[in-house]
């Protein structure tokens, strides 16, 4: 028999003073999309790869290795060391730094993290505690979670924006970026840089521009924090997509950190596979930094999850499997490029007002379409979902929906009388 209170209980809570936090706009839109009963609908919201049928794609190489792992008598579910699976950590370093020399290796400290998000978080907290920076410069715009992560992991660090996107031309505002950093950044500030396939704009600096950014970091003593979430996924070539990080290191003058994700390039979104790397000035500093990172890791997650890391390590350390995975990467990056071209061609065919070349010139998972919030909201009435910033996840397009999506864009652009990138159209 359960105990029942006789007198009514007056319910109250210590938490009623809390204000409700806003939900994540991307996950909110996914729910809205899922509930939309329309026969034709398209989701260009979250940054996940979709195949021609609009379905999630388990990479064939990953599938193959999962079978091998299941059949391997040595597989167990023991705890990993705090710094992660050693074979994975080594493979992650080799992939990012391009098989670093012994001298460089002695300056690199790495540990496995809860994917790219966990790596950014760990890095934010570590740099906050070790360097006590006053400011971090982030691109305007940047991946929304960068702001939230620094808010919670490094609340004392002021977040400053450097110009990045030129809305007039839907391209990089490089001169604005350099001018602001040149005039306002101070020695010791952090600067967050997207290693490739900038999220949300899909716009990356050229190699020449990267060199100038590295010059500026040297000259102004800014500390680079690279976020590498799309290596190999952007161009289809892992070395090309790591060029900026490797260039900064090749100068020999800069210490830096990198947050690395394996969500997109291995399609292992839910397995949370990532790594955090520090490239320190010398081996002694590396060892000290690593000891602090391991201390933080122990307190935050004890040790990282094993399954996805095992898949990545197995593939990257087996030359034939690595070659097969590189083909998988080409399939993903190639399909996205094809869809960029298809959307552009459809808009050209419809003679949609505005200039749309930026869709093919941008890179990686996303396009900053230049569509206004009003146009994006009008598109939702047509059952096409993208972010109010105008960011579209291109892999949500496929042969069956691209013409219909273009038609809907054409309709809302004409109805609103506003065209993206009007400067180019003129
Ligand atoms: C720029 C950027 N950094 C980091 C991440 C982190 O992804 P994950 O935590 O899934 O590895 C993402 C994912 O969208 C991203 O776009």
CSV table of C-alpha atoms and ligand atoms in Angstrom, one decimal:
chain,number,residue,atom,x,y,z
A,1,UNK,CA,0.0,0.0,0.0
A,2,UNK,CA,1.4,3.4,-1.0
A,3,UNK,CA,1.6,6.3,1.4
A,4,UNK,CA,-0.9,9.1,0.7
A,5,UNK,CA,-0.8,12.5,2.2
A,6,UNK,CA,-4.0,13.6,3.7
A,7,UNK,CA,-3.6,17.4,3.4
A,8,UNK,CA,-3.2,19.0,-0.1
A,9,UNK,CA,0.4,19.8,-1.0
A,10,UNK,CA,1.1,23.3,-2.2
A,11,UNK,CA,3.5,22.8,-5.2
A,12,UNK,CA,6.3,25.2,-5.6
A,13,UNK,CA,9.9,24.9,-6.9
A,14,UNK,CA,13.3,26.4,-6.5
A,15,UNK,CA,13.5,26.6,-10.3
A,16,UNK,CA,10.5,28.9,-10.9
A,17,UNK,CA,12.8,31.9,-11.2
A,18,UNK,CA,14.3,30.5,-14.3
A,19,UNK,CA,13.5,32.0,-17.7
A,20,UNK,CA,12.8,29.5,-20.4
A,21,UNK,CA,15.8,29.3,-22.8
A,22,UNK,CA,15.1,29.6,-26.5
A,23,UNK,CA,15.2,26.2,-28.3
A,24,UNK,CA,17.8,25.5,-30.9
A,25,UNK,CA,16.4,26.9,-34.2
A,26,UNK,CA,17.8,24.1,-36.4
A,27,UNK,CA,16.4,21.2,-34.3
A,28,UNK,CA,13.1,23.1,-33.9
A,29,UNK,CA,12.8,23.4,-37.7
A,30,UNK,CA,13.5,19.7,-38.1
A,31,UNK,CA,10.5,19.0,-35.9
A,32,UNK,CA,8.4,21.4,-37.8
A,33,UNK,CA,9.4,19.7,-41.1
A,34,UNK,CA,8.7,16.2,-39.7
A,35,UNK,CA,5.1,17.3,-38.7
A,36,UNK,CA,4.4,19.0,-42.1
A,37,UNK,CA,1.9,16.6,-43.8
A,38,UNK,CA,2.5,18.0,-47.3
A,39,UNK,CA,3.2,15.4,-50.0
A,40,UNK,CA,6.0,17.6,-51.4
A,41,UNK,CA,8.4,19.0,-48.8
A,42,UNK,CA,12.1,19.6,-48.7
A,43,UNK,CA,14.4,20.0,-45.7
A,44,UNK,CA,17.5,22.1,-46.3
A,45,UNK,CA,18.1,22.7,-42.6
A,46,UNK,CA,20.5,20.6,-40.6
A,47,UNK,CA,24.1,19.9,-41.7
A,48,UNK,CA,23.9,16.2,-42.4
A,49,UNK,CA,24.5,14.4,-45.6
A,50,UNK,CA,21.5,12.9,-47.5
A,51,UNK,CA,21.7,10.6,-50.5
A,52,UNK,CA,19.7,10.9,-53.7
A,53,UNK,CA,16.6,9.5,-52.0
A,54,UNK,CA,16.9,12.1,-49.2
A,55,UNK,CA,18.0,9.3,-46.8
A,56,UNK,CA,20.9,9.2,-44.3
A,57,UNK,CA,23.9,7.4,-45.8
A,58,UNK,CA,26.0,5.0,-43.9
A,59,UNK,CA,29.3,5.1,-45.7
A,60,UNK,CA,30.0,1.6,-47.4
A,61,UNK,CA,33.5,1.6,-45.8
A,62,UNK,CA,32.0,2.3,-42.4
A,63,UNK,CA,29.5,-0.6,-42.9
A,64,UNK,CA,32.3,-2.9,-43.8
A,65,UNK,CA,34.4,-2.1,-40.8
A,66,UNK,CA,31.4,-2.3,-38.5
A,67,UNK,CA,31.1,-6.0,-39.6
A,68,UNK,CA,34.8,-6.6,-39.0
A,69,UNK,CA,34.6,-5.1,-35.5
A,70,UNK,CA,31.5,-7.2,-34.7
A,71,UNK,CA,33.4,-10.3,-35.7
A,72,UNK,CA,36.7,-9.4,-34.1
A,73,UNK,CA,37.2,-11.6,-31.0
A,74,UNK,CA,39.4,-8.9,-29.5
A,75,UNK,CA,36.5,-6.4,-29.4
A,76,UNK,CA,35.4,-5.5,-25.9
A,77,UNK,CA,33.7,-2.6,-24.2
A,78,UNK,CA,36.4,-1.6,-21.6
A,79,UNK,CA,37.0,2.1,-20.7
A,80,UNK,CA,39.4,3.9,-23.0
A,81,UNK,CA,42.4,5.9,-21.5
A,82,UNK,CA,41.4,9.5,-20.6
A,83,UNK,CA,43.1,10.8,-23.8
A,84,UNK,CA,41.1,8.3,-25.9
A,85,UNK,CA,41.9,5.3,-28.2
A,86,UNK,CA,45.6,5.6,-29.0
A,87,UNK,CA,45.2,4.3,-32.6
A,88,UNK,CA,42.5,6.8,-33.2
A,89,UNK,CA,44.4,9.8,-31.7
A,90,UNK,CA,47.4,8.9,-33.9
A,91,UNK,CA,45.2,8.5,-37.0
A,92,UNK,CA,43.4,11.8,-36.3
A,93,UNK,CA,46.8,13.6,-36.1
A,94,UNK,CA,48.1,12.1,-39.3
A,95,UNK,CA,44.9,13.0,-41.2
A,96,UNK,CA,44.9,16.6,-40.0
A,97,UNK,CA,48.7,17.3,-40.0
A,98,UNK,CA,49.6,15.1,-42.9
A,99,UNK,CA,51.9,12.5,-41.2
A,100,UNK,CA,53.8,15.1,-39.2
A,101,UNK,CA,57.6,14.8,-38.8
A,102,UNK,CA,59.1,13.6,-35.5
A,103,UNK,CA,60.0,17.2,-34.7
A,104,UNK,CA,56.5,18.5,-35.2
A,105,UNK,CA,55.0,15.4,-33.5
A,106,UNK,CA,56.9,16.3,-30.4
A,107,UNK,CA,55.0,19.6,-30.3
A,108,UNK,CA,51.5,18.2,-30.9
A,109,UNK,CA,49.4,17.1,-28.0
A,110,UNK,CA,46.0,15.5,-28.8
A,111,UNK,CA,43.1,13.8,-27.2
A,112,UNK,CA,39.9,12.3,-28.3
A,113,UNK,CA,36.8,14.3,-27.6
A,114,UNK,CA,33.0,14.2,-27.8
A,115,UNK,CA,33.0,15.0,-31.5
A,116,UNK,CA,33.7,18.5,-32.8
A,117,UNK,CA,31.4,20.2,-30.3
A,118,UNK,CA,33.3,18.6,-27.4
A,119,UNK,CA,36.6,19.6,-28.9
A,120,UNK,CA,35.5,23.2,-29.2
A,121,UNK,CA,34.2,23.1,-25.6
A,122,UNK,CA,37.4,21.5,-24.2
A,123,UNK,CA,39.5,24.0,-26.1
A,124,UNK,CA,37.5,27.0,-24.9
A,125,UNK,CA,37.8,25.9,-21.3
A,126,UNK,CA,41.5,25.1,-21.6
A,127,UNK,CA,42.5,28.3,-23.3
A,128,UNK,CA,40.3,30.3,-20.8
A,129,UNK,CA,42.1,28.7,-17.9
A,130,UNK,CA,45.6,28.7,-19.3
A,131,UNK,CA,45.9,31.9,-21.3
A,132,UNK,CA,43.2,34.0,-19.7
A,133,UNK,CA,42.5,35.8,-23.0
A,134,UNK,CA,40.4,39.0,-22.9
A,135,UNK,CA,38.7,38.5,-26.2
A,136,UNK,CA,37.9,35.9,-28.9
A,137,UNK,CA,37.3,37.1,-32.5
A,138,UNK,CA,34.7,35.0,-34.4
A,139,UNK,CA,33.4,35.5,-37.9
A,140,UNK,CA,30.2,37.3,-38.5
A,141,UNK,CA,28.3,35.0,-39.0
A,142,UNK,CA,29.6,31.8,-37.5
A,143,UNK,CA,28.2,28.4,-36.4
A,144,UNK,CA,25.7,29.4,-33.8
A,145,UNK,CA,27.0,27.0,-31.2
A,146,UNK,CA,30.4,28.7,-31.2
A,147,UNK,CA,28.7,31.5,-29.2
A,148,UNK,CA,26.9,29.2,-26.8
A,149,UNK,CA,30.0,27.1,-26.2
A,150,UNK,CA,32.2,30.1,-25.4
A,151,UNK,CA,29.4,31.5,-23.3
A,152,UNK,CA,29.4,28.5,-21.0
A,153,UNK,CA,33.0,27.4,-21.2
A,154,UNK,CA,34.8,30.7,-21.2
A,155,UNK,CA,32.2,33.2,-19.9
A,156,UNK,CA,34.8,35.9,-19.1
A,157,UNK,CA,36.1,36.0,-22.6
A,158,UNK,CA,34.5,38.8,-24.6
A,159,UNK,CA,33.2,37.6,-27.9
A,160,UNK,CA,33.9,40.0,-30.7
A,161,UNK,CA,32.8,39.7,-34.4
A,162,UNK,CA,35.0,40.2,-37.4
A,163,UNK,CA,33.2,41.0,-40.7
A,164,UNK,CA,33.1,37.9,-42.9
A,165,UNK,CA,30.1,37.9,-45.2
A,166,UNK,CA,29.4,40.6,-47.8
A,167,UNK,CA,25.7,40.5,-48.3
A,168,UNK,CA,25.9,42.7,-51.4
A,169,UNK,CA,27.9,40.1,-53.3
A,170,UNK,CA,27.2,36.9,-51.2
A,171,UNK,CA,31.0,36.5,-51.0
A,172,UNK,CA,33.9,37.0,-48.5
A,173,UNK,CA,34.3,40.5,-47.0
A,174,UNK,CA,38.1,40.0,-46.8
A,175,UNK,CA,39.0,43.6,-46.6
A,176,UNK,CA,36.5,44.3,-43.9
A,177,UNK,CA,37.8,41.3,-41.9
A,178,UNK,CA,41.4,42.3,-42.1
A,179,UNK,CA,40.7,46.0,-41.4
A,180,UNK,CA,38.7,45.2,-38.2
A,181,UNK,CA,41.3,42.7,-36.9
A,182,UNK,CA,44.2,45.1,-37.8
A,183,UNK,CA,42.6,48.0,-36.0
A,184,UNK,CA,40.9,46.4,-33.1
A,185,UNK,CA,42.4,43.0,-32.2
A,186,UNK,CA,44.9,43.1,-29.3
A,187,UNK,CA,47.9,40.9,-28.6
A,188,UNK,CA,46.8,37.7,-26.8
A,189,UNK,CA,43.3,37.7,-28.3
A,190,UNK,CA,42.0,34.4,-29.7
A,191,UNK,CA,40.8,34.1,-33.3
A,192,UNK,CA,38.4,31.4,-34.3
A,193,UNK,CA,38.9,30.2,-37.9
A,194,UNK,CA,37.0,27.6,-39.9
A,195,UNK,CA,39.6,25.3,-41.5
A,196,UNK,CA,37.4,24.8,-44.6
A,197,UNK,CA,33.8,24.8,-45.7
A,198,UNK,CA,32.8,27.8,-43.4
A,199,UNK,CA,29.5,27.2,-41.6
A,200,UNK,CA,27.1,28.9,-42.3
A,201,UNK,CA,28.3,30.8,-45.4
A,202,UNK,CA,30.1,28.1,-47.4
A,203,UNK,CA,32.7,30.8,-48.2
A,204,UNK,CA,36.4,30.1,-47.5
A,205,UNK,CA,39.4,32.5,-47.9
A,206,UNK,CA,41.7,31.7,-50.9
A,207,UNK,CA,45.2,30.4,-50.1
A,208,UNK,CA,46.6,33.9,-50.7
A,209,UNK,CA,44.1,35.3,-48.2
A,210,UNK,CA,45.0,32.6,-45.7
A,211,UNK,CA,48.6,33.6,-45.9
A,212,UNK,CA,47.6,37.2,-45.1
A,213,UNK,CA,45.5,36.0,-42.1
A,214,UNK,CA,48.5,34.0,-40.8
A,215,UNK,CA,50.7,37.1,-41.3
A,216,UNK,CA,48.2,39.1,-39.3
A,217,UNK,CA,48.1,36.5,-36.5
A,218,UNK,CA,51.9,36.6,-36.3
A,219,UNK,CA,52.1,40.4,-36.4
A,220,UNK,CA,49.4,41.1,-33.9
A,221,UNK,CA,50.1,38.0,-31.7
A,222,UNK,CA,46.7,36.5,-32.1
A,223,UNK,CA,46.2,32.9,-31.0
A,224,UNK,CA,44.5,30.8,-33.8
A,225,UNK,CA,41.8,28.4,-32.8
A,226,UNK,CA,40.9,26.3,-35.9
A,227,UNK,CA,37.6,24.5,-36.1
A,228,UNK,CA,37.9,21.6,-38.6
A,229,UNK,CA,34.5,20.0,-39.0
A,230,UNK,CA,34.6,19.2,-42.8
A,231,UNK,CA,38.0,17.9,-43.7
A,232,UNK,CA,37.7,16.0,-47.0
A,233,UNK,CA,34.0,16.6,-47.1
A,234,UNK,CA,34.4,20.1,-48.7
A,235,UNK,CA,36.7,19.5,-51.7
A,236,UNK,CA,36.8,15.7,-51.6
A,237,UNK,CA,40.5,15.9,-50.9
A,238,UNK,CA,41.7,15.6,-47.3
A,239,UNK,CA,45.0,17.4,-47.9
A,240,UNK,CA,43.4,20.3,-49.7
A,241,UNK,CA,40.9,20.8,-46.9
A,242,UNK,CA,43.7,20.8,-44.3
A,243,UNK,CA,45.8,23.3,-46.2
A,244,UNK,CA,45.1,26.3,-44.0
A,245,UNK,CA,45.9,24.5,-40.7
A,246,UNK,CA,49.1,23.1,-42.2
A,247,UNK,CA,50.1,26.5,-43.6
A,248,UNK,CA,49.8,28.2,-40.2
A,249,UNK,CA,52.0,25.4,-38.7
A,250,UNK,CA,54.5,25.5,-41.5
A,251,UNK,CA,55.5,29.1,-40.6
A,252,UNK,CA,57.0,27.7,-37.4
A,253,UNK,CA,56.1,30.8,-35.4
A,254,UNK,CA,52.6,30.2,-34.3
A,255,UNK,CA,51.2,28.1,-31.5
A,256,UNK,CA,47.6,27.0,-32.2
A,257,UNK,CA,44.8,24.6,-31.4
A,258,UNK,CA,42.4,22.6,-33.6
A,259,UNK,CA,39.0,21.1,-32.9
A,260,UNK,CA,38.5,18.2,-35.3
A,261,UNK,CA,35.2,16.5,-36.0
A,262,UNK,CA,34.6,13.1,-37.8
A,263,UNK,CA,30.8,13.6,-37.9
A,264,UNK,CA,30.5,14.7,-41.5
A,265,UNK,CA,33.5,13.1,-43.2
A,266,UNK,CA,32.7,9.6,-41.8
A,267,UNK,CA,28.9,10.1,-41.5
A,268,UNK,CA,29.3,9.2,-37.8
A,269,UNK,CA,27.1,12.0,-36.5
A,270,UNK,CA,25.6,10.2,-33.6
A,271,UNK,CA,28.8,8.4,-32.5
A,272,UNK,CA,30.4,11.6,-31.4
A,273,UNK,CA,33.9,11.1,-32.8
A,274,UNK,CA,36.4,14.0,-32.5
A,275,UNK,CA,39.7,15.2,-31.3
A,276,UNK,CA,41.4,18.3,-29.9
A,277,UNK,CA,44.9,19.1,-30.8
A,278,UNK,CA,47.4,21.7,-29.5
A,279,UNK,CA,50.5,22.6,-31.4
A,280,UNK,CA,52.8,24.1,-28.8
A,281,UNK,CA,56.1,25.9,-29.1
A,282,UNK,CA,58.1,23.0,-27.7
A,283,UNK,CA,57.8,19.5,-26.3
A,284,UNK,CA,57.9,20.6,-22.7
A,285,UNK,CA,55.0,23.1,-23.2
A,286,UNK,CA,53.1,20.4,-25.1
A,287,UNK,CA,53.4,17.9,-22.2
A,288,UNK,CA,52.3,20.5,-19.6
A,289,UNK,CA,49.3,21.5,-21.8
A,290,UNK,CA,48.3,17.9,-22.4
A,291,UNK,CA,48.4,17.2,-18.6
A,292,UNK,CA,45.9,20.1,-18.1
A,293,UNK,CA,43.7,18.9,-20.9
A,294,UNK,CA,43.6,15.4,-19.5
A,295,UNK,CA,42.8,16.8,-16.0
A,296,UNK,CA,39.8,18.7,-17.6
A,297,UNK,CA,38.8,15.6,-19.6
A,298,UNK,CA,38.7,13.4,-16.4
A,299,UNK,CA,36.4,15.9,-14.7
A,300,UNK,CA,34.1,16.4,-17.6
A,301,UNK,CA,33.7,13.0,-19.3
A,302,UNK,CA,36.3,10.7,-17.6
A,303,UNK,CA,37.0,9.1,-21.0
A,304,UNK,CA,35.5,9.3,-24.5
A,305,UNK,CA,33.3,6.7,-26.2
A,306,UNK,CA,35.0,3.9,-28.0
A,307,UNK,CA,32.8,2.6,-30.9
A,308,UNK,CA,33.1,5.4,-33.5
A,309,UNK,CA,36.8,6.0,-32.7
A,310,UNK,CA,37.4,2.3,-33.4
A,311,UNK,CA,35.8,2.6,-36.8
A,312,UNK,CA,37.8,5.7,-37.8
A,313,UNK,CA,41.1,4.2,-36.5
A,314,UNK,CA,40.5,1.0,-38.4
A,315,UNK,CA,39.8,2.7,-41.6
A,316,UNK,CA,42.5,5.3,-41.5
A,317,UNK,CA,45.2,2.8,-40.5
A,318,UNK,CA,44.4,0.3,-43.2
A,319,UNK,CA,45.6,1.7,-46.5
A,320,UNK,CA,43.0,-0.2,-48.7
A,321,UNK,CA,40.1,0.9,-46.5
A,322,UNK,CA,41.4,4.5,-46.4
A,323,UNK,CA,41.4,4.5,-50.2
A,324,UNK,CA,37.8,3.2,-50.2
A,325,UNK,CA,36.8,5.9,-47.7
A,326,UNK,CA,38.4,8.6,-49.9
A,327,UNK,CA,36.1,7.3,-52.6
A,328,UNK,CA,33.1,7.7,-50.2
A,329,UNK,CA,34.2,11.3,-49.6
A,330,UNK,CA,34.3,12.0,-53.3
A,331,UNK,CA,30.7,10.6,-53.6
A,332,UNK,CA,29.5,12.9,-50.9
A,333,UNK,CA,31.3,16.1,-52.0
A,334,UNK,CA,30.6,15.3,-55.6
A,335,UNK,CA,26.9,14.9,-55.1
A,336,UNK,CA,26.7,18.2,-53.2
A,337,UNK,CA,28.6,20.0,-56.0
A,338,UNK,CA,26.2,18.5,-58.6
A,339,UNK,CA,23.3,19.7,-56.6
A,340,UNK,CA,24.7,23.2,-56.4
A,341,UNK,CA,25.1,23.2,-60.1
A,342,UNK,CA,21.6,21.8,-60.6
A,343,UNK,CA,20.0,24.4,-58.4
A,344,UNK,CA,21.9,27.2,-60.2
A,345,UNK,CA,20.9,25.8,-63.6
A,346,UNK,CA,17.2,25.6,-62.7
A,347,UNK,CA,17.2,29.2,-61.4
A,348,UNK,CA,18.9,30.3,-64.6
A,349,UNK,CA,16.3,28.4,-66.6
A,350,UNK,CA,13.6,30.2,-64.8
A,351,UNK,CA,15.5,33.5,-65.1
A,352,UNK,CA,14.9,34.1,-61.4
A,353,UNK,CA,15.8,37.7,-60.6
A,354,UNK,CA,19.2,38.1,-58.9
A,355,UNK,CA,22.6,36.7,-59.4
A,356,UNK,CA,23.0,33.1,-58.2
A,357,UNK,CA,26.6,32.2,-59.1
A,358,UNK,CA,27.4,32.3,-55.4
A,359,UNK,CA,25.6,29.0,-55.0
A,360,UNK,CA,28.2,27.2,-57.2
A,361,UNK,CA,31.1,29.3,-55.9
A,362,UNK,CA,30.5,28.5,-52.3
A,363,UNK,CA,31.9,25.3,-50.8
A,364,UNK,CA,31.0,22.4,-48.5
A,365,UNK,CA,27.7,21.5,-46.9
A,366,UNK,CA,26.0,24.9,-47.0
A,367,UNK,CA,25.0,27.8,-49.2
A,368,UNK,CA,24.3,31.2,-47.8
A,369,UNK,CA,21.6,31.8,-50.5
A,370,UNK,CA,21.2,35.5,-49.9
A,371,UNK,CA,17.4,34.9,-49.4
A,372,UNK,CA,16.0,37.3,-46.9
A,373,UNK,CA,14.1,36.2,-43.8
A,374,UNK,CA,10.8,37.2,-45.4
A,375,UNK,CA,11.6,35.0,-48.4
A,376,UNK,CA,12.6,32.1,-46.2
A,377,UNK,CA,9.4,32.3,-44.3
A,378,UNK,CA,7.5,32.4,-47.6
A,379,UNK,CA,9.3,29.3,-48.7
A,380,UNK,CA,8.1,27.5,-45.6
A,381,UNK,CA,4.6,28.1,-46.9
A,382,UNK,CA,5.8,26.2,-49.9
A,383,UNK,CA,7.0,23.4,-47.6
A,384,UNK,CA,10.7,24.2,-48.1
A,385,UNK,CA,12.7,24.6,-44.9
A,386,UNK,CA,15.9,26.5,-44.6
A,387,UNK,CA,17.3,28.8,-41.8
A,388,UNK,CA,16.0,32.3,-41.5
A,389,UNK,CA,19.5,33.5,-42.2
A,390,UNK,CA,19.1,32.1,-45.7
A,391,UNK,CA,21.5,29.2,-45.0
A,392,UNK,CA,20.5,26.1,-47.0
A,393,UNK,CA,22.0,22.6,-46.5
A,394,UNK,CA,22.6,21.6,-50.0
A,395,UNK,CA,22.5,17.9,-49.5
A,396,UNK,CA,18.8,18.2,-48.8
A,397,UNK,CA,18.5,18.6,-52.6
A,398,UNK,CA,18.2,15.7,-55.0
A,399,UNK,CA,17.3,15.0,-58.6
A,400,UNK,CA,13.6,14.7,-57.6
A,401,UNK,CA,13.2,17.9,-55.7
A,402,UNK,CA,15.7,20.4,-57.1
A,403,UNK,CA,13.5,21.7,-59.9
A,404,UNK,CA,10.5,22.1,-57.4
A,405,UNK,CA,12.7,23.9,-54.9
A,406,UNK,CA,14.0,26.3,-57.6
A,407,UNK,CA,10.4,27.0,-58.7
A,408,UNK,CA,9.4,27.8,-55.2
A,409,UNK,CA,12.5,30.1,-54.8
A,410,UNK,CA,11.6,31.8,-58.1
A,411,UNK,CA,8.0,32.3,-56.9
A,412,UNK,CA,9.0,33.9,-53.5
A,413,UNK,CA,11.8,36.1,-55.0
A,414,UNK,CA,9.4,37.4,-57.7
A,415,UNK,CA,6.6,38.0,-55.1
A,416,UNK,CA,8.9,39.9,-52.8
A,417,UNK,CA,10.6,42.0,-55.4
A,418,UNK,CA,14.0,41.6,-53.7
A,419,UNK,CA,16.8,39.6,-55.4
A,420,UNK,CA,19.9,38.2,-53.7
A,421,UNK,CA,23.2,39.7,-54.7
A,422,UNK,CA,21.7,42.6,-56.6
A,423,UNK,CA,25.1,44.2,-57.0
A,424,UNK,CA,26.2,41.5,-59.4
A,425,UNK,CA,22.9,41.6,-61.3
A,426,UNK,CA,23.2,45.2,-62.2
B,1,LIG,C1,31.7,24.6,-37.8
B,1,LIG,C2,31.3,23.5,-37.0
B,1,LIG,N1,32.1,23.1,-36.0
B,1,LIG,C3,31.8,22.0,-35.2
B,1,LIG,C4,30.7,21.3,-35.5
B,1,LIG,C5,30.5,20.1,-34.6
B,1,LIG,O1,29.9,19.0,-35.0
B,1,LIG,P1,29.9,17.7,-34.2
B,1,LIG,O2,29.9,18.0,-32.7
B,1,LIG,O3,28.8,16.9,-34.7
B,1,LIG,O4,31.2,17.0,-34.5
B,1,LIG,C6,29.8,21.6,-36.6
B,1,LIG,C7,28.7,20.8,-36.9
B,1,LIG,O5,27.7,21.2,-37.6
B,1,LIG,C8,30.2,22.7,-37.4
B,1,LIG,O6,29.5,23.1,-38.4
